mmCIF file of C-alpha atoms in Angstrom:
data_model
loop_
_atom_site.group_PDB
_atom_site.id
_atom_site.type_symbol
_atom_site.label_atom_id
_atom_site.label_comp_id
_atom_site.label_asym_id
_atom_site.label_seq_id
_atom_site.Cartn_x
_atom_site.Cartn_y
_atom_site.Cartn_z
ATOM 1 C CA MET E 1 35.996 39.883 15.775
ATOM 2 C CA ARG E 2 37.588 42.178 13.400
ATOM 3 C CA ARG E 3 35.956 42.274 10.054
ATOM 4 C CA PRO E 4 38.669 42.041 7.318
ATOM 5 C CA VAL E 5 39.232 44.970 4.877
ATOM 6 C CA MET E 6 40.641 44.632 1.271
ATOM 7 C CA ALA E 7 41.625 47.861 -0.084
ATOM 8 C CA GLY E 8 43.080 48.805 -3.621
ATOM 9 C CA ASN E 9 45.105 51.715 -4.257
ATOM 10 C CA TRP E 10 45.137 52.721 -7.674
ATOM 11 C CA LYS E 11 47.762 55.412 -7.305
ATOM 12 C CA MET E 12 48.216 57.621 -10.551
ATOM 13 C CA TYR E 13 46.298 55.302 -12.877
ATOM 14 C CA LYS E 14 43.064 54.794 -14.546
ATOM 15 C CA THR E 15 40.459 57.632 -15.993
ATOM 16 C CA GLN E 16 37.048 58.077 -15.466
ATOM 17 C CA ALA E 17 36.268 55.667 -18.295
ATOM 18 C CA GLU E 18 38.692 53.103 -17.360
ATOM 19 C CA ALA E 19 37.231 53.339 -13.721
ATOM 20 C CA ARG E 20 33.658 52.679 -15.138
ATOM 21 C CA ALA E 21 35.047 49.714 -17.033
ATOM 22 C CA TYR E 22 37.016 48.144 -14.154
ATOM 23 C CA PHE E 23 33.852 48.254 -11.674
ATOM 24 C CA ALA E 24 31.644 46.692 -14.589
ATOM 25 C CA ALA E 25 34.031 43.914 -14.438
ATOM 26 C CA LEU E 26 34.803 43.529 -10.516
ATOM 27 C CA LYS E 27 31.295 44.130 -9.128
ATOM 28 C CA PRO E 28 29.932 40.336 -10.486
ATOM 29 C CA LEU E 29 33.353 38.851 -9.410
ATOM 30 C CA VAL E 30 33.126 40.074 -5.691
ATOM 31 C CA ALA E 31 29.167 40.272 -5.235
ATOM 32 C CA GLY E 32 29.269 37.291 -3.021
ATOM 33 C CA ALA E 33 32.120 38.537 -1.016
ATOM 34 C CA THR E 34 30.289 39.076 2.579
ATOM 35 C CA HIS E 35 33.424 38.149 4.719
ATOM 36 C CA CYS E 36 35.319 41.476 4.246
ATOM 37 C CA GLU E 37 34.684 45.177 3.432
ATOM 38 C CA ILE E 38 35.925 46.040 -0.165
ATOM 39 C CA VAL E 39 37.573 49.537 -0.712
ATOM 40 C CA ILE E 40 39.003 51.168 -3.863
ATOM 41 C CA ALA E 41 41.086 54.271 -3.783
ATOM 42 C CA PRO E 42 41.080 55.804 -7.426
ATOM 43 C CA ALA E 43 42.649 59.164 -8.538
ATOM 44 C CA PHE E 44 40.937 62.276 -7.504
ATOM 45 C CA THR E 45 39.396 62.734 -11.033
ATOM 46 C CA ALA E 46 38.187 59.307 -10.990
ATOM 47 C CA ILE E 47 36.430 59.507 -7.626
ATOM 48 C CA ALA E 48 32.869 60.781 -8.667
ATOM 49 C CA ALA E 49 32.730 58.027 -11.567
ATOM 50 C CA ALA E 50 33.885 55.246 -9.095
ATOM 51 C CA VAL E 51 31.112 56.394 -6.737
ATOM 52 C CA ASP E 52 28.554 56.150 -9.367
ATOM 53 C CA ALA E 53 29.922 52.844 -10.726
ATOM 54 C CA VAL E 54 29.938 51.035 -7.447
ATOM 55 C CA SER E 55 26.327 52.108 -6.635
ATOM 56 C CA GLY E 56 24.085 49.298 -5.304
ATOM 57 C CA SER E 57 27.080 47.246 -4.297
ATOM 58 C CA ALA E 58 29.105 46.569 -1.342
ATOM 59 C CA ILE E 59 32.248 48.473 -2.733
ATOM 60 C CA THR E 60 32.940 51.738 -1.171
ATOM 61 C CA ILE E 61 35.333 54.599 -2.331
ATOM 62 C CA ALA E 62 38.215 55.991 -0.643
ATOM 63 C CA ALA E 63 40.777 59.006 -1.655
ATOM 64 C CA GLN E 64 44.365 58.634 -1.848
ATOM 65 C CA ASN E 65 45.165 61.957 0.144
ATOM 66 C CA VAL E 66 43.551 64.879 1.684
ATOM 67 C CA TYR E 67 44.401 68.307 3.167
ATOM 68 C CA TRP E 68 43.549 69.205 6.578
ATOM 69 C CA ALA E 69 42.263 72.862 6.394
ATOM 70 C CA ALA E 70 38.313 73.017 5.294
ATOM 71 C CA ASP E 71 39.225 75.564 2.522
ATOM 72 C CA GLY E 72 41.681 78.266 1.540
ATOM 73 C CA ALA E 73 44.661 79.256 -0.836
ATOM 74 C CA PHE E 74 46.245 75.600 -0.904
ATOM 75 C CA THR E 75 46.690 75.301 -4.862
ATOM 76 C CA GLY E 76 46.402 71.587 -5.605
ATOM 77 C CA GLU E 77 44.893 70.255 -2.347
ATOM 78 C CA VAL E 78 41.428 68.538 -1.631
ATOM 79 C CA SER E 79 39.524 68.973 1.603
ATOM 80 C CA THR E 80 37.710 66.688 3.628
ATOM 81 C CA ARG E 81 34.111 68.102 2.809
ATOM 82 C CA MET E 82 35.030 67.785 -0.955
ATOM 83 C CA LEU E 83 35.765 64.154 -0.457
ATOM 84 C CA VAL E 84 32.566 63.361 1.494
ATOM 85 C CA GLU E 85 30.439 65.405 -1.199
ATOM 86 C CA ALA E 86 32.074 63.211 -3.859
ATOM 87 C CA GLY E 87 30.949 60.199 -2.052
ATOM 88 C CA CYS E 88 34.202 58.911 -0.369
ATOM 89 C CA ARG E 89 33.792 56.911 2.685
ATOM 90 C CA SER E 90 37.738 56.874 3.683
ATOM 91 C CA VAL E 91 40.900 58.105 2.839
ATOM 92 C CA ILE E 92 44.571 56.918 2.670
ATOM 93 C CA ILE E 93 46.776 59.203 4.885
ATOM 94 C CA ALA E 94 50.681 59.102 5.004
ATOM 95 C CA HIS E 95 50.969 56.485 2.213
ATOM 96 C CA SER E 96 55.049 55.824 1.877
ATOM 97 C CA GLU E 97 55.039 57.502 -1.311
ATOM 98 C CA ARG E 98 53.432 60.711 0.292
ATOM 99 C CA ARG E 99 56.158 60.517 2.714
ATOM 100 C CA GLN E 100 58.760 59.866 0.353
ATOM 101 C CA PHE E 101 58.140 61.991 -2.845
ATOM 102 C CA PHE E 102 55.826 64.764 -1.228
ATOM 103 C CA GLY E 103 57.136 65.452 2.176
ATOM 104 C CA GLU E 104 54.612 63.912 4.635
ATOM 105 C CA THR E 105 55.442 64.100 7.982
ATOM 106 C CA ASP E 106 54.231 62.368 11.205
ATOM 107 C CA GLU E 107 52.921 65.848 12.249
ATOM 108 C CA THR E 108 51.105 66.485 8.825
ATOM 109 C CA ALA E 109 49.733 63.008 8.729
ATOM 110 C CA GLY E 110 48.310 63.581 12.399
ATOM 111 C CA ARG E 111 46.699 66.825 11.330
ATOM 112 C CA LYS E 112 45.065 64.979 8.301
ATOM 113 C CA VAL E 113 43.887 61.962 10.432
ATOM 114 C CA LYS E 114 41.908 64.526 12.693
ATOM 115 C CA ALA E 115 40.621 66.277 9.862
ATOM 116 C CA ALA E 116 39.323 63.098 8.337
ATOM 117 C CA LEU E 117 37.702 61.765 11.609
ATOM 118 C CA ALA E 118 35.908 65.353 11.974
ATOM 119 C CA ALA E 119 34.375 65.115 8.709
ATOM 120 C CA GLY E 120 33.269 61.304 9.189
ATOM 121 C CA LEU E 121 36.091 59.860 6.768
ATOM 122 C CA THR E 122 37.866 56.716 8.006
ATOM 123 C CA PRO E 123 41.431 57.159 7.891
ATOM 124 C CA ILE E 124 43.692 54.414 6.716
ATOM 125 C CA PHE E 125 46.715 55.451 8.236
ATOM 126 C CA CYS E 126 50.049 53.958 6.943
ATOM 127 C CA VAL E 127 53.085 53.312 8.811
ATOM 128 C CA GLY E 128 56.356 51.327 7.502
ATOM 129 C CA GLU E 129 60.125 51.375 7.201
ATOM 130 C CA LEU E 130 62.555 51.774 4.525
ATOM 131 C CA LEU E 131 64.923 49.086 3.588
ATOM 132 C CA ALA E 132 67.946 50.727 5.387
ATOM 133 C CA GLU E 133 66.144 50.846 8.417
ATOM 134 C CA ARG E 134 64.926 47.427 8.651
ATOM 135 C CA GLU E 135 68.503 46.182 7.745
ATOM 136 C CA ALA E 136 69.580 48.579 10.741
ATOM 137 C CA ASP E 137 67.178 46.935 13.094
ATOM 138 C CA GLN E 138 65.153 50.031 13.361
ATOM 139 C CA THR E 139 61.612 48.794 12.158
ATOM 140 C CA ARG E 140 60.234 49.088 15.762
ATOM 141 C CA VAL E 141 61.700 52.488 16.325
ATOM 142 C CA VAL E 142 60.456 53.503 13.101
ATOM 143 C CA LEU E 143 56.809 52.133 13.747
ATOM 144 C CA ASP E 144 56.926 53.838 17.241
ATOM 145 C CA ARG E 145 57.776 57.142 15.914
ATOM 146 C CA GLN E 146 55.215 57.148 13.129
ATOM 147 C CA PHE E 147 52.552 55.974 15.611
ATOM 148 C CA ARG E 148 53.049 58.362 18.328
ATOM 149 C CA GLY E 149 53.770 61.152 15.981
ATOM 150 C CA ALA E 150 50.493 61.051 14.318
ATOM 151 C CA LEU E 151 48.210 59.036 16.559
ATOM 152 C CA ALA E 152 48.926 59.763 20.245
ATOM 153 C CA ALA E 153 46.872 63.183 20.192
ATOM 154 C CA LEU E 154 43.738 61.185 19.237
ATOM 155 C CA THR E 155 41.187 60.399 21.872
ATOM 156 C CA GLY E 156 40.050 56.675 22.480
ATOM 157 C CA ALA E 157 36.798 57.454 20.666
ATOM 158 C CA GLU E 158 38.824 58.947 17.600
ATOM 159 C CA PHE E 159 41.284 55.995 17.703
ATOM 160 C CA SER E 160 38.474 53.336 17.459
ATOM 161 C CA ARG E 161 37.273 54.759 13.965
ATOM 162 C CA ILE E 162 40.752 54.416 12.268
ATOM 163 C CA ILE E 163 42.504 51.820 10.135
ATOM 164 C CA VAL E 164 46.058 51.301 10.343
ATOM 165 C CA ALA E 165 48.260 49.754 7.602
ATOM 166 C CA TYR E 166 51.629 48.206 7.612
ATOM 167 C CA GLU E 167 53.482 48.943 4.571
ATOM 168 C CA PRO E 168 57.116 47.801 4.576
ATOM 169 C CA VAL E 169 58.581 50.331 2.107
ATOM 170 C CA TRP E 170 61.172 47.728 0.762
ATOM 171 C CA ALA E 171 58.465 45.601 -0.227
ATOM 172 C CA ILE E 172 56.275 48.094 -2.280
ATOM 173 C CA GLY E 173 56.409 47.727 -5.985
ATOM 174 C CA THR E 174 59.504 45.631 -5.531
ATOM 175 C CA GLY E 175 58.329 42.234 -5.980
ATOM 176 C CA ARG E 176 59.668 41.486 -2.425
ATOM 177 C CA THR E 177 57.141 40.451 0.093
ATOM 178 C CA ALA E 178 57.488 40.183 4.116
ATOM 179 C CA THR E 179 56.971 36.912 4.989
ATOM 180 C CA PRO E 180 53.595 36.439 6.693
ATOM 181 C CA GLU E 181 55.402 35.865 10.150
ATOM 182 C CA ILE E 182 57.287 39.061 9.679
ATOM 183 C CA ALA E 183 54.327 41.116 8.725
ATOM 184 C CA ALA E 184 52.437 39.412 11.663
ATOM 185 C CA GLY E 185 55.340 40.538 14.079
ATOM 186 C CA ALA E 186 55.118 44.173 12.884
ATOM 187 C CA HIS E 187 51.363 44.026 13.230
ATOM 188 C CA ARG E 188 51.741 42.542 16.821
ATOM 189 C CA PHE E 189 53.922 45.303 17.853
ATOM 190 C CA LEU E 190 51.617 48.144 16.534
ATOM 191 C CA ARG E 191 48.895 46.483 18.390
ATOM 192 C CA GLU E 192 50.877 46.713 21.550
ATOM 193 C CA LEU E 193 51.549 50.378 21.052
ATOM 194 C CA ALA E 194 47.741 50.760 20.352
ATOM 195 C CA ALA E 195 47.226 49.081 23.849
ATOM 196 C CA GLU E 196 49.993 51.547 25.505
ATOM 197 C CA PHE E 197 48.184 54.520 24.289
ATOM 198 C CA PHE E 198 44.398 53.518 23.921
ATOM 199 C CA GLY E 199 43.880 50.342 26.006
ATOM 200 C CA ALA E 200 43.609 46.595 25.570
ATOM 201 C CA GLU E 201 40.045 46.611 24.340
ATOM 202 C CA ARG E 202 40.807 49.218 21.663
ATOM 203 C CA ALA E 203 43.740 47.734 20.666
ATOM 204 C CA ALA E 204 42.000 44.251 20.166
ATOM 205 C CA GLU E 205 39.339 46.058 18.038
ATOM 206 C CA LEU E 206 42.006 47.823 15.861
ATOM 207 C CA ARG E 207 42.187 46.639 12.130
ATOM 208 C CA ILE E 208 45.711 46.579 10.948
ATOM 209 C CA LEU E 209 46.218 45.795 6.958
ATOM 210 C CA TYR E 210 49.307 44.708 5.309
ATOM 211 C CA GLY E 211 50.767 46.563 2.268
ATOM 212 C CA GLY E 212 53.449 45.563 0.177
ATOM 213 C CA SER E 213 53.457 43.601 -3.077
ATOM 214 C CA VAL E 214 50.240 41.707 -2.155
ATOM 215 C CA LYS E 215 49.138 39.298 -4.868
ATOM 216 C CA PRO E 216 46.999 36.594 -5.414
ATOM 217 C CA ASP E 217 49.598 33.860 -4.557
ATOM 218 C CA ASN E 218 50.509 35.250 -1.071
ATOM 219 C CA ILE E 219 46.993 36.564 0.092
ATOM 220 C CA LYS E 220 46.003 33.222 1.911
ATOM 221 C CA GLY E 221 49.420 33.054 3.583
ATOM 222 C CA LEU E 222 49.130 36.489 4.947
ATOM 223 C CA MET E 223 45.578 36.258 5.882
ATOM 224 C CA ALA E 224 46.143 33.116 7.823
ATOM 225 C CA GLN E 225 48.015 35.355 10.400
ATOM 226 C CA ALA E 226 45.718 36.164 13.117
ATOM 227 C CA GLU E 227 47.445 39.775 13.650
ATOM 228 C CA ILE E 228 46.601 40.751 9.747
ATOM 229 C CA ASP E 229 43.127 42.103 9.104
ATOM 230 C CA GLY E 230 43.248 42.554 5.381
ATOM 231 C CA ALA E 231 45.579 44.257 2.726
ATOM 232 C CA LEU E 232 46.215 47.499 1.020
ATOM 233 C CA VAL E 233 46.744 46.323 -2.475
ATOM 234 C CA GLY E 234 48.872 48.378 -5.031
ATOM 235 C CA GLY E 235 49.692 46.998 -8.538
ATOM 236 C CA ALA E 236 47.499 43.786 -8.048
ATOM 237 C CA SER E 237 44.412 46.087 -7.547
ATOM 238 C CA LEU E 238 44.393 47.672 -11.013
ATOM 239 C CA ASP E 239 43.163 44.333 -12.554
ATOM 240 C CA PRO E 240 39.776 43.266 -11.436
ATOM 241 C CA GLN E 241 40.429 39.432 -11.895
ATOM 242 C CA GLN E 242 43.544 39.868 -9.665
ATOM 243 C CA PHE E 243 42.017 42.001 -7.116
ATOM 244 C CA ALA E 244 38.753 39.642 -6.875
ATOM 245 C CA SER E 245 41.168 36.609 -6.421
ATOM 246 C CA ILE E 246 42.603 38.660 -3.460
ATOM 247 C CA VAL E 247 39.152 39.667 -2.021
ATOM 248 C CA ASN E 248 37.937 36.093 -2.374
ATOM 249 C CA PHE E 249 40.918 34.598 -0.778
#
């Protein structure tokens, strides 16, 4: 049985003080949520404050990005060991905004996944198609390329430690959401790819999250799909009441 994951990606929002206030409000709202894992990814500057704020709760902290080198002359980057020392348990890799605005490629994403695994972090690896790609019926082609390009070189044991997030780019921050059936179809295809590369057993164990304008009013429909194992939540994760409603679906 795959345990659901509800992950919040704060993107470039919230200071340290705002993070502390957020968790003070969120923790009592999700204290009884034993049915899923709860993950929040703050900005780098708020990670330490967030780790301190969630102490004693079931909430864990993720980073929004990472670099693959252990150290070096890479101005502006953050390494896996820095994240581990700060208290992160997982890291989002290849979010569509990293691909779109900051030059993330399948090859660099794969290097980051390997580095995260070597450091004991859980990668939350993102895939998804643009609107033009969907309209051209290229969704499966794009997902296949992203999956192969970043994950095919993993060992089976490494693959068993990752989480995949399907985030159709046309549904991120647009108010448009893939129907539960559309999302489940993409998840099913990703599981088929996992089976092709890593075997049916590991494919069955892979947790695949949906990300794309997830809100309290659509989470139940999404989670009713057997192929959907949780959500990667953007805007709605910034409000503790809304995110708690998603967690407690």
